[in-house]
Amino acid sequence: MACNLDHSAEDTQKKLEAQKSFLPEDLFEKSELFLKGTPSQVELNELFHLLKKYDLASEEEKKVRNQQMRELL
């Protein structure tokens, strides 16, 4: 998931809100708390890309992303 763009906390929060109905509730809540803290730029970028097009991901891909989010959060 390499990307040369740095994503702001605000952009990441917007992406989280856009994917809210597709995410497990616990991951949404943990992500919100995470963003209220002081995540590093690397962490923001990682979370943004895990959320990006989450709704279009296969069930297998969602399981992988969910696990990666749990490790990050």
PDB file of N, CA and C in Angstrom:
ATOM      1  N   MET A   1       0.826  -1.195   0.000  1.00  0.00           N
ATOM      2  CA  MET A   1       0.000   0.000   0.000  1.00  0.00           C
ATOM      3  C   MET A   1       0.868   1.255   0.000  1.00  0.00           C
ATOM      4  N   ALA A   2       1.862   1.266  -0.813  1.00  0.00           N
ATOM      5  CA  ALA A   2       2.752   2.412  -0.861  1.00  0.00           C
ATOM      6  C   ALA A   2       2.043   3.607  -1.487  1.00  0.00           C
ATOM      7  N   CYS A   3       2.249   4.749  -0.882  1.00  0.00           N
ATOM      8  CA  CYS A   3       1.653   5.987  -1.363  1.00  0.00           C
ATOM      9  C   CYS A   3       2.589   7.116  -0.969  1.00  0.00           C
ATOM     10  N   ASN A   4       2.789   8.046  -1.856  1.00  0.00           N
ATOM     11  CA  ASN A   4       3.694   9.154  -1.567  1.00  0.00           C
ATOM     12  C   ASN A   4       3.005  10.321  -0.875  1.00  0.00           C
ATOM     13  N   LEU A   5       1.697  10.240  -0.701  1.00  0.00           N
ATOM     14  CA  LEU A   5       0.955  11.322  -0.058  1.00  0.00           C
ATOM     15  C   LEU A   5       0.866  11.110   1.442  1.00  0.00           C
ATOM     16  N   ASP A   6       0.993  12.209   2.185  1.00  0.00           N
ATOM     17  CA  ASP A   6       0.738  12.155   3.620  1.00  0.00           C
ATOM     18  C   ASP A   6      -0.714  12.554   3.833  1.00  0.00           C
ATOM     19  N   HIS A   7      -1.417  11.766   4.612  1.00  0.00           N
ATOM     20  CA  HIS A   7      -2.833  12.011   4.870  1.00  0.00           C
ATOM     21  C   HIS A   7      -2.986  12.630   6.255  1.00  0.00           C
ATOM     22  N   SER A   8      -3.735  13.709   6.328  1.00  0.00           N
ATOM     23  CA  SER A   8      -3.944  14.404   7.595  1.00  0.00           C
ATOM     24  C   SER A   8      -4.902  13.618   8.485  1.00  0.00           C
ATOM     25  N   ALA A   9      -4.914  13.979   9.758  1.00  0.00           N
ATOM     26  CA  ALA A   9      -5.860  13.362  10.689  1.00  0.00           C
ATOM     27  C   ALA A   9      -7.290  13.662  10.228  1.00  0.00           C
ATOM     28  N   GLU A  10      -7.513  14.867   9.713  1.00  0.00           N
ATOM     29  CA  GLU A  10      -8.850  15.251   9.236  1.00  0.00           C
ATOM     30  C   GLU A  10      -9.272  14.390   8.042  1.00  0.00           C
ATOM     31  N   ASP A  11      -8.365  14.193   7.090  1.00  0.00           N
ATOM     32  CA  ASP A  11      -8.674  13.347   5.930  1.00  0.00           C
ATOM     33  C   ASP A  11      -8.941  11.908   6.357  1.00  0.00           C
ATOM     34  N   THR A  12      -8.161  11.432   7.307  1.00  0.00           N
ATOM     35  CA  THR A  12      -8.325  10.061   7.787  1.00  0.00           C
ATOM     36  C   THR A  12      -9.653   9.922   8.525  1.00  0.00           C
ATOM     37  N   GLN A  13     -10.030  10.941   9.297  1.00  0.00           N
ATOM     38  CA  GLN A  13     -11.318  10.932   9.998  1.00  0.00           C
ATOM     39  C   GLN A  13     -12.472  10.908   8.992  1.00  0.00           C
ATOM     40  N   LYS A  14     -12.353  11.682   7.932  1.00  0.00           N
ATOM     41  CA  LYS A  14     -13.394  11.694   6.887  1.00  0.00           C
ATOM     42  C   LYS A  14     -13.507  10.325   6.222  1.00  0.00           C
ATOM     43  N   LYS A  15     -12.368   9.698   5.973  1.00  0.00           N
ATOM     44  CA  LYS A  15     -12.366   8.369   5.355  1.00  0.00           C
ATOM     45  C   LYS A  15     -13.018   7.366   6.311  1.00  0.00           C
ATOM     46  N   LEU A  16     -12.719   7.484   7.599  1.00  0.00           N
ATOM     47  CA  LEU A  16     -13.317   6.608   8.607  1.00  0.00           C
ATOM     48  C   LEU A  16     -14.833   6.773   8.614  1.00  0.00           C
ATOM     49  N   GLU A  17     -15.306   8.008   8.612  1.00  0.00           N
ATOM     50  CA  GLU A  17     -16.749   8.272   8.608  1.00  0.00           C
ATOM     51  C   GLU A  17     -17.410   7.689   7.360  1.00  0.00           C
ATOM     52  N   ALA A  18     -16.734   7.802   6.226  1.00  0.00           N
ATOM     53  CA  ALA A  18     -17.289   7.298   4.969  1.00  0.00           C
ATOM     54  C   ALA A  18     -17.433   5.775   4.976  1.00  0.00           C
ATOM     55  N   GLN A  19     -16.588   5.096   5.742  1.00  0.00           N
ATOM     56  CA  GLN A  19     -16.599   3.631   5.769  1.00  0.00           C
ATOM     57  C   GLN A  19     -17.294   3.070   7.016  1.00  0.00           C
ATOM     58  N   LYS A  20     -17.836   3.937   7.842  1.00  0.00           N
ATOM     59  CA  LYS A  20     -18.424   3.530   9.127  1.00  0.00           C
ATOM     60  C   LYS A  20     -19.400   2.366   9.003  1.00  0.00           C
ATOM     61  N   SER A  21     -20.300   2.425   8.055  1.00  0.00           N
ATOM     62  CA  SER A  21     -21.337   1.391   7.956  1.00  0.00           C
ATOM     63  C   SER A  21     -20.793   0.047   7.480  1.00  0.00           C
ATOM     64  N   PHE A  22     -19.564   0.020   6.998  1.00  0.00           N
ATOM     65  CA  PHE A  22     -18.962  -1.223   6.503  1.00  0.00           C
ATOM     66  C   PHE A  22     -18.001  -1.855   7.508  1.00  0.00           C
ATOM     67  N   LEU A  23     -17.563  -1.073   8.495  1.00  0.00           N
ATOM     68  CA  LEU A  23     -16.578  -1.545   9.473  1.00  0.00           C
ATOM     69  C   LEU A  23     -17.243  -2.228  10.661  1.00  0.00           C
ATOM     70  N   PRO A  24     -16.560  -3.209  11.269  1.00  0.00           N
ATOM     71  CA  PRO A  24     -17.048  -3.726  12.546  1.00  0.00           C
ATOM     72  C   PRO A  24     -17.092  -2.564  13.554  1.00  0.00           C
ATOM     73  N   GLU A  25     -18.118  -2.532  14.378  1.00  0.00           N
ATOM     74  CA  GLU A  25     -18.317  -1.416  15.305  1.00  0.00           C
ATOM     75  C   GLU A  25     -17.114  -1.183  16.210  1.00  0.00           C
ATOM     76  N   ASP A  26     -16.502  -2.276  16.703  1.00  0.00           N
ATOM     77  CA  ASP A  26     -15.363  -2.110  17.609  1.00  0.00           C
ATOM     78  C   ASP A  26     -14.182  -1.437  16.904  1.00  0.00           C
ATOM     79  N   LEU A  27     -13.973  -1.753  15.634  1.00  0.00           N
ATOM     80  CA  LEU A  27     -12.868  -1.129  14.898  1.00  0.00           C
ATOM     81  C   LEU A  27     -13.149   0.339  14.621  1.00  0.00           C
ATOM     82  N   PHE A  28     -14.393   0.663  14.349  1.00  0.00           N
ATOM     83  CA  PHE A  28     -14.748   2.066  14.144  1.00  0.00           C
ATOM     84  C   PHE A  28     -14.469   2.858  15.419  1.00  0.00           C
ATOM     85  N   GLU A  29     -14.932   2.338  16.555  1.00  0.00           N
ATOM     86  CA  GLU A  29     -14.748   3.041  17.825  1.00  0.00           C
ATOM     87  C   GLU A  29     -13.271   3.165  18.188  1.00  0.00           C
ATOM     88  N   LYS A  30     -12.502   2.093  18.009  1.00  0.00           N
ATOM     89  CA  LYS A  30     -11.065   2.142  18.303  1.00  0.00           C
ATOM     90  C   LYS A  30     -10.353   3.124  17.382  1.00  0.00           C
ATOM     91  N   SER A  31     -10.790   3.180  16.134  1.00  0.00           N
ATOM     92  CA  SER A  31     -10.183   4.111  15.174  1.00  0.00           C
ATOM     93  C   SER A  31     -10.467   5.557  15.567  1.00  0.00           C
ATOM     94  N   GLU A  32     -11.680   5.818  16.018  1.00  0.00           N
ATOM     95  CA  GLU A  32     -12.020   7.172  16.468  1.00  0.00           C
ATOM     96  C   GLU A  32     -11.146   7.588  17.644  1.00  0.00           C
ATOM     97  N   LEU A  33     -10.993   6.693  18.618  1.00  0.00           N
ATOM     98  CA  LEU A  33     -10.143   6.991  19.774  1.00  0.00           C
ATOM     99  C   LEU A  33      -8.697   7.198  19.346  1.00  0.00           C
ATOM    100  N   PHE A  34      -8.233   6.368  18.446  1.00  0.00           N
ATOM    101  CA  PHE A  34      -6.873   6.457  17.927  1.00  0.00           C
ATOM    102  C   PHE A  34      -6.635   7.831  17.300  1.00  0.00           C
ATOM    103  N   LEU A  35      -7.586   8.306  16.520  1.00  0.00           N
ATOM    104  CA  LEU A  35      -7.439   9.595  15.843  1.00  0.00           C
ATOM    105  C   LEU A  35      -7.542  10.776  16.799  1.00  0.00           C
ATOM    106  N   LYS A  36      -8.149  10.572  17.958  1.00  0.00           N
ATOM    107  CA  LYS A  36      -8.224  11.638  18.960  1.00  0.00           C
ATOM    108  C   LYS A  36      -6.900  11.795  19.702  1.00  0.00           C
ATOM    109  N   GLY A  37      -6.047  10.785  19.588  1.00  0.00           N
ATOM    110  CA  GLY A  37      -4.722  10.852  20.195  1.00  0.00           C
ATOM    111  C   GLY A  37      -3.776  11.611  19.282  1.00  0.00           C
ATOM    112  N   THR A  38      -2.522  11.220  19.317  1.00  0.00           N
ATOM    113  CA  THR A  38      -1.526  11.876  18.469  1.00  0.00           C
ATOM    114  C   THR A  38      -0.792  10.837  17.623  1.00  0.00           C
ATOM    115  N   PRO A  39      -1.496  10.254  16.655  1.00  0.00           N
ATOM    116  CA  PRO A  39      -0.846   9.255  15.801  1.00  0.00           C
ATOM    117  C   PRO A  39       0.244   9.891  14.942  1.00  0.00           C
ATOM    118  N   SER A  40       1.263   9.122  14.657  1.00  0.00           N
ATOM    119  CA  SER A  40       2.339   9.598  13.783  1.00  0.00           C
ATOM    120  C   SER A  40       1.830   9.677  12.345  1.00  0.00           C
ATOM    121  N   GLN A  41       2.596  10.337  11.504  1.00  0.00           N
ATOM    122  CA  GLN A  41       2.219  10.434  10.088  1.00  0.00           C
ATOM    123  C   GLN A  41       2.177   9.054   9.451  1.00  0.00           C
ATOM    124  N   VAL A  42       3.107   8.206   9.810  1.00  0.00           N
ATOM    125  CA  VAL A  42       3.140   6.838   9.278  1.00  0.00           C
ATOM    126  C   VAL A  42       1.867   6.094   9.673  1.00  0.00           C
ATOM    127  N   GLU A  43       1.442   6.248  10.929  1.00  0.00           N
ATOM    128  CA  GLU A  43       0.223   5.582  11.406  1.00  0.00           C
ATOM    129  C   GLU A  43      -1.019   6.126  10.699  1.00  0.00           C
ATOM    130  N   LEU A  44      -1.071   7.444  10.506  1.00  0.00           N
ATOM    131  CA  LEU A  44      -2.205   8.039   9.783  1.00  0.00           C
ATOM    132  C   LEU A  44      -2.284   7.493   8.366  1.00  0.00           C
ATOM    133  N   ASN A  45      -1.148   7.451   7.701  1.00  0.00           N
ATOM    134  CA  ASN A  45      -1.120   6.942   6.325  1.00  0.00           C
ATOM    135  C   ASN A  45      -1.560   5.486   6.278  1.00  0.00           C
ATOM    136  N   GLU A  46      -1.093   4.693   7.243  1.00  0.00           N
ATOM    137  CA  GLU A  46      -1.450   3.271   7.262  1.00  0.00           C
ATOM    138  C   GLU A  46      -2.950   3.090   7.470  1.00  0.00           C
ATOM    139  N   LEU A  47      -3.514   3.800   8.446  1.00  0.00           N
ATOM    140  CA  LEU A  47      -4.948   3.678   8.702  1.00  0.00           C
ATOM    141  C   LEU A  47      -5.756   4.161   7.495  1.00  0.00           C
ATOM    142  N   PHE A  48      -5.349   5.279   6.908  1.00  0.00           N
ATOM    143  CA  PHE A  48      -6.058   5.799   5.734  1.00  0.00           C
ATOM    144  C   PHE A  48      -6.130   4.739   4.639  1.00  0.00           C
ATOM    145  N   HIS A  49      -5.010   4.086   4.379  1.00  0.00           N
ATOM    146  CA  HIS A  49      -4.987   3.106   3.291  1.00  0.00           C
ATOM    147  C   HIS A  49      -5.714   1.811   3.642  1.00  0.00           C
ATOM    148  N   LEU A  50      -5.789   1.478   4.915  1.00  0.00           N
ATOM    149  CA  LEU A  50      -6.596   0.322   5.314  1.00  0.00           C
ATOM    150  C   LEU A  50      -8.086   0.624   5.129  1.00  0.00           C
ATOM    151  N   LEU A  51      -8.458   1.882   5.325  1.00  0.00           N
ATOM    152  CA  LEU A  51      -9.857   2.287   5.169  1.00  0.00           C
ATOM    153  C   LEU A  51     -10.243   2.532   3.711  1.00  0.00           C
ATOM    154  N   LYS A  52      -9.268   2.899   2.895  1.00  0.00           N
ATOM    155  CA  LYS A  52      -9.538   3.260   1.497  1.00  0.00           C
ATOM    156  C   LYS A  52     -10.183   2.091   0.748  1.00  0.00           C
ATOM    157  N   LYS A  53     -11.342   2.359   0.168  1.00  0.00           N
ATOM    158  CA  LYS A  53     -12.114   1.372  -0.604  1.00  0.00           C
ATOM    159  C   LYS A  53     -12.418   0.099   0.199  1.00  0.00           C
ATOM    160  N   TYR A  54     -12.514   0.244   1.523  1.00  0.00           N
ATOM    161  CA  TYR A  54     -12.848  -0.897   2.387  1.00  0.00           C
ATOM    162  C   TYR A  54     -14.162  -1.522   1.945  1.00  0.00           C
ATOM    163  N   ASP A  55     -15.127  -0.671   1.594  1.00  0.00           N
ATOM    164  CA  ASP A  55     -16.453  -1.159   1.200  1.00  0.00           C
ATOM    165  C   ASP A  55     -16.417  -2.023  -0.058  1.00  0.00           C
ATOM    166  N   LEU A  56     -15.407  -1.858  -0.886  1.00  0.00           N
ATOM    167  CA  LEU A  56     -15.299  -2.624  -2.130  1.00  0.00           C
ATOM    168  C   LEU A  56     -14.450  -3.881  -1.984  1.00  0.00           C
ATOM    169  N   ALA A  57     -13.823  -4.047  -0.830  1.00  0.00           N
ATOM    170  CA  ALA A  57     -12.931  -5.189  -0.614  1.00  0.00           C
ATOM    171  C   ALA A  57     -13.732  -6.481  -0.447  1.00  0.00           C
ATOM    172  N   SER A  58     -13.114  -7.593  -0.837  1.00  0.00           N
ATOM    173  CA  SER A  58     -13.734  -8.906  -0.636  1.00  0.00           C
ATOM    174  C   SER A  58     -13.770  -9.216   0.860  1.00  0.00           C
ATOM    175  N   GLU A  59     -14.543 -10.210   1.239  1.00  0.00           N
ATOM    176  CA  GLU A  59     -14.614 -10.599   2.654  1.00  0.00           C
ATOM    177  C   GLU A  59     -13.237 -11.016   3.170  1.00  0.00           C
ATOM    178  N   GLU A  60     -12.479 -11.734   2.353  1.00  0.00           N
ATOM    179  CA  GLU A  60     -11.126 -12.148   2.758  1.00  0.00           C
ATOM    180  C   GLU A  60     -10.232 -10.937   2.973  1.00  0.00           C
ATOM    181  N   GLU A  61     -10.301  -9.979   2.057  1.00  0.00           N
ATOM    182  CA  GLU A  61      -9.492  -8.763   2.172  1.00  0.00           C
ATOM    183  C   GLU A  61      -9.905  -7.971   3.409  1.00  0.00           C
ATOM    184  N   LYS A  62     -11.198  -7.926   3.706  1.00  0.00           N
ATOM    185  CA  LYS A  62     -11.667  -7.221   4.904  1.00  0.00           C
ATOM    186  C   LYS A  62     -11.106  -7.870   6.162  1.00  0.00           C
ATOM    187  N   LYS A  63     -11.051  -9.199   6.196  1.00  0.00           N
ATOM    188  CA  LYS A  63     -10.489  -9.897   7.358  1.00  0.00           C
ATOM    189  C   LYS A  63      -9.032  -9.515   7.555  1.00  0.00           C
ATOM    190  N   VAL A  64      -8.287  -9.466   6.466  1.00  0.00           N
ATOM    191  CA  VAL A  64      -6.868  -9.085   6.535  1.00  0.00           C
ATOM    192  C   VAL A  64      -6.736  -7.644   7.030  1.00  0.00           C
ATOM    193  N   ARG A  65      -7.528  -6.757   6.450  1.00  0.00           N
ATOM    194  CA  ARG A  65      -7.475  -5.344   6.863  1.00  0.00           C
ATOM    195  C   ARG A  65      -7.897  -5.181   8.319  1.00  0.00           C
ATOM    196  N   ASN A  66      -8.939  -5.907   8.733  1.00  0.00           N
ATOM    197  CA  ASN A  66      -9.385  -5.824  10.127  1.00  0.00           C
ATOM    198  C   ASN A  66      -8.256  -6.207  11.071  1.00  0.00           C
ATOM    199  N   GLN A  67      -7.549  -7.276  10.746  1.00  0.00           N
ATOM    200  CA  GLN A  67      -6.435  -7.717  11.584  1.00  0.00           C
ATOM    201  C   GLN A  67      -5.329  -6.664  11.602  1.00  0.00           C
ATOM    202  N   GLN A  68      -5.028  -6.094  10.465  1.00  0.00           N
ATOM    203  CA  GLN A  68      -3.993  -5.061  10.400  1.00  0.00           C
ATOM    204  C   GLN A  68      -4.410  -3.829  11.199  1.00  0.00           C
ATOM    205  N   MET A  69      -5.689  -3.481  11.164  1.00  0.00           N
ATOM    206  CA  MET A  69      -6.174  -2.346  11.956  1.00  0.00           C
ATOM    207  C   MET A  69      -6.065  -2.642  13.441  1.00  0.00           C
ATOM    208  N   ARG A  70      -6.428  -3.861  13.836  1.00  0.00           N
ATOM    209  CA  ARG A  70      -6.337  -4.221  15.256  1.00  0.00           C
ATOM    210  C   ARG A  70      -4.894  -4.134  15.745  1.00  0.00           C
ATOM    211  N   GLU A  71      -3.949  -4.536  14.910  1.00  0.00           N
ATOM    212  CA  GLU A  71      -2.533  -4.445  15.279  1.00  0.00           C
ATOM    213  C   GLU A  71      -2.085  -2.988  15.383  1.00  0.00           C
ATOM    214  N   LEU A  72      -2.585  -2.137  14.500  1.00  0.00           N
ATOM    215  CA  LEU A  72      -2.221  -0.720  14.495  1.00  0.00           C
ATOM    216  C   LEU A  72      -2.817   0.017  15.683  1.00  0.00           C
ATOM    217  N   LEU A  73      -4.073  -0.300  15.988  1.00  0.00           N
ATOM    218  CA  LEU A  73      -4.798   0.428  17.021  1.00  0.00           C
ATOM    219  C   LEU A  73      -4.481  -0.112  18.392  1.00  0.00           C
TER     220      LEU A  73
END
